[in-house]
XYZ file of C-alpha atoms in Angstrom:
196
model
C 51.620 159.672 99.036
C 52.228 155.957 98.905
C 52.347 152.917 101.127
C 53.653 153.903 104.570
C 54.956 150.484 105.524
C 56.491 147.792 103.338
C 55.674 145.240 106.062
C 51.927 145.812 106.070
C 50.225 142.929 107.822
C 46.812 144.184 109.003
C 46.278 141.482 111.662
C 49.691 142.116 113.243
C 49.031 145.847 113.278
C 45.596 145.298 114.850
C 47.152 143.163 117.603
C 49.813 145.808 118.286
C 47.265 148.641 118.406
C 45.027 146.618 120.713
C 47.964 145.752 122.989
C 48.996 149.415 123.050
C 45.592 150.525 124.293
C 44.112 152.127 121.180
C 40.422 153.020 121.523
C 39.673 152.174 117.872
C 41.461 151.257 114.654
C 41.343 153.183 111.395
C 41.737 150.952 108.333
C 42.768 152.732 105.141
C 40.950 151.011 102.275
C 41.866 153.382 99.439
C 43.716 151.349 96.805
C 45.119 154.089 94.561
C 48.350 155.389 96.022
C 47.975 153.598 99.364
C 47.439 149.921 98.597
C 44.474 149.593 100.947
C 41.578 147.246 100.281
C 38.161 146.735 101.919
C 39.218 143.151 102.734
C 41.710 144.599 105.205
C 38.723 145.479 107.405
C 37.771 141.786 107.570
C 41.322 140.850 108.544
C 41.425 143.497 111.280
C 37.926 142.528 112.514
C 39.100 138.924 112.951
C 42.088 140.159 114.976
C 40.419 142.616 117.394
C 37.169 143.599 119.073
C 38.041 147.311 118.907
C 35.767 149.554 116.828
C 36.971 149.892 113.226
C 36.778 153.017 111.042
C 36.836 152.618 107.253
C 39.136 155.408 106.087
C 38.624 156.126 102.410
C 37.179 158.698 100.033
C 33.624 157.381 100.489
C 31.217 158.905 97.962
C 28.688 156.135 97.350
C 26.176 154.354 99.621
C 27.564 151.033 98.347
C 30.884 151.798 100.071
C 29.034 152.185 103.368
C 27.223 148.873 102.889
C 30.553 147.308 101.944
C 32.171 148.710 105.103
C 29.400 147.220 107.243
C 29.657 143.894 105.440
C 33.393 143.778 106.104
C 32.897 144.451 109.823
C 33.497 148.199 110.168
C 31.778 150.198 112.901
C 32.252 153.629 111.321
C 33.069 155.335 108.027
C 35.002 158.489 107.249
C 33.094 161.079 105.202
C 35.245 163.928 103.866
C 33.338 167.193 103.432
C 35.801 168.406 100.770
C 34.922 165.388 98.594
C 31.125 165.694 98.867
C 28.417 168.212 98.138
C 25.873 169.082 100.840
C 23.189 166.687 99.585
C 25.671 163.800 99.305
C 26.982 164.437 102.813
C 23.499 164.447 104.366
C 22.546 161.335 102.407
C 25.694 159.411 103.354
C 25.339 160.307 107.046
C 21.754 158.980 106.908
C 22.841 155.824 105.060
C 25.578 155.173 107.617
C 23.099 155.594 110.470
C 20.587 153.267 108.783
C 23.330 150.629 108.480
C 24.264 150.963 112.146
C 27.536 152.740 111.404
C 28.877 155.920 112.929
C 30.053 158.624 110.526
C 33.230 160.552 111.303
C 32.829 163.694 109.200
C 36.185 165.194 108.239
C 36.701 168.951 107.939
C 39.617 171.334 107.517
C 38.169 174.835 107.798
C 35.279 176.887 109.146
C 33.012 176.444 106.109
C 33.481 172.664 106.120
C 32.814 172.567 109.871
C 29.552 174.476 109.386
C 28.572 172.096 106.563
C 29.317 169.032 108.719
C 27.210 170.320 111.595
C 24.368 171.389 109.301
C 24.373 167.905 107.747
C 23.879 166.348 111.181
C 27.373 165.098 111.999
C 27.647 163.573 115.481
C 31.426 163.176 115.186
C 33.718 165.718 113.524
C 37.305 164.948 112.586
C 39.593 167.892 111.944
C 42.255 167.009 109.394
C 45.360 169.063 110.102
C 46.583 168.258 106.580
C 45.212 170.573 103.907
C 44.225 168.149 101.132
C 44.948 170.830 98.508
C 48.515 171.708 99.594
C 49.334 168.752 101.925
C 50.653 171.275 104.485
C 50.062 170.238 108.125
C 49.025 172.664 110.877
C 47.878 171.451 114.318
C 46.471 174.907 115.029
C 43.514 174.003 112.798
C 42.019 171.922 115.649
C 42.652 174.707 118.126
C 40.869 177.151 115.824
C 37.895 174.929 114.936
C 37.252 173.378 118.366
C 35.246 176.391 119.513
C 32.854 175.958 116.563
C 31.893 172.384 117.453
C 29.392 171.850 120.308
C 30.740 169.773 123.186
C 28.109 167.060 122.646
C 29.669 166.333 119.220
C 32.711 164.031 119.299
C 35.786 166.025 118.241
C 38.707 164.093 116.708
C 42.077 165.675 115.854
C 43.509 163.981 112.733
C 46.905 163.869 111.014
C 50.281 165.326 111.835
C 50.512 163.975 115.392
C 54.257 163.384 115.774
C 54.557 162.469 119.440
C 53.268 162.841 123.009
C 53.636 166.636 122.968
C 51.289 166.916 119.991
C 48.814 164.498 121.601
C 48.880 166.556 124.795
C 48.409 169.756 122.788
C 45.295 168.277 121.148
C 43.873 167.177 124.515
C 44.430 170.706 125.830
C 42.654 172.068 122.738
C 39.608 169.984 123.685
C 39.947 166.977 121.368
C 38.036 163.905 122.535
C 40.341 161.658 120.502
C 43.236 161.736 118.067
C 43.572 159.791 114.831
C 47.209 158.848 114.263
C 48.348 157.077 111.116
C 51.795 157.788 109.733
C 53.580 157.925 113.096
C 52.288 154.471 114.040
C 52.796 152.930 110.603
C 56.439 154.034 110.594
C 57.063 152.934 114.195
C 59.068 149.780 114.930
C 56.919 149.335 118.074
C 53.431 150.784 117.529
C 52.102 149.395 120.838
C 54.766 151.316 122.782
C 54.127 154.400 120.629
C 50.398 154.289 121.467
C 51.150 153.957 125.181
C 53.415 157.011 124.901
C 50.722 159.020 123.121
C 48.044 158.179 125.677
C 50.022 159.023 128.828
């Protein structure tokens, strides 16, 4: 993996995403391999009123408290990184702290585990964390397993407006786009393109 942008200025990115019409901002706080830090949430919070998702490999209640303290509105919980008891506990901790939990899945078993644990928002990662292969059909396959009252987010591998449209047609309530925007010279324009 690695840092996606050499010119990483969280406040500037937050302004661009806000200007482009993003509904929320995902802040990668994982240090190893990505260079993210929890403090980046504070910087983004000072720059925008949009909801902020802490994107990290959260495994400890402290990380949820830390996210709240930094100004996040939601945390990412990855089913593949947690056992069933941890997942249920972390969803409850997030709720008790006033944070939403976006529960990330990649297959049918993980989707069932997320729903059983009480997830109110499910994010389908198109990237297989074991092989790093990307397949947008994962959202199309898993959408039918997630009740319509649960927020459904299509994550990773969105490369342009056609992919965004494909995810809307598959029934996604939202898309989470990272690499495309981080590599874009004009992320605000890119967001406007994706949301047309």
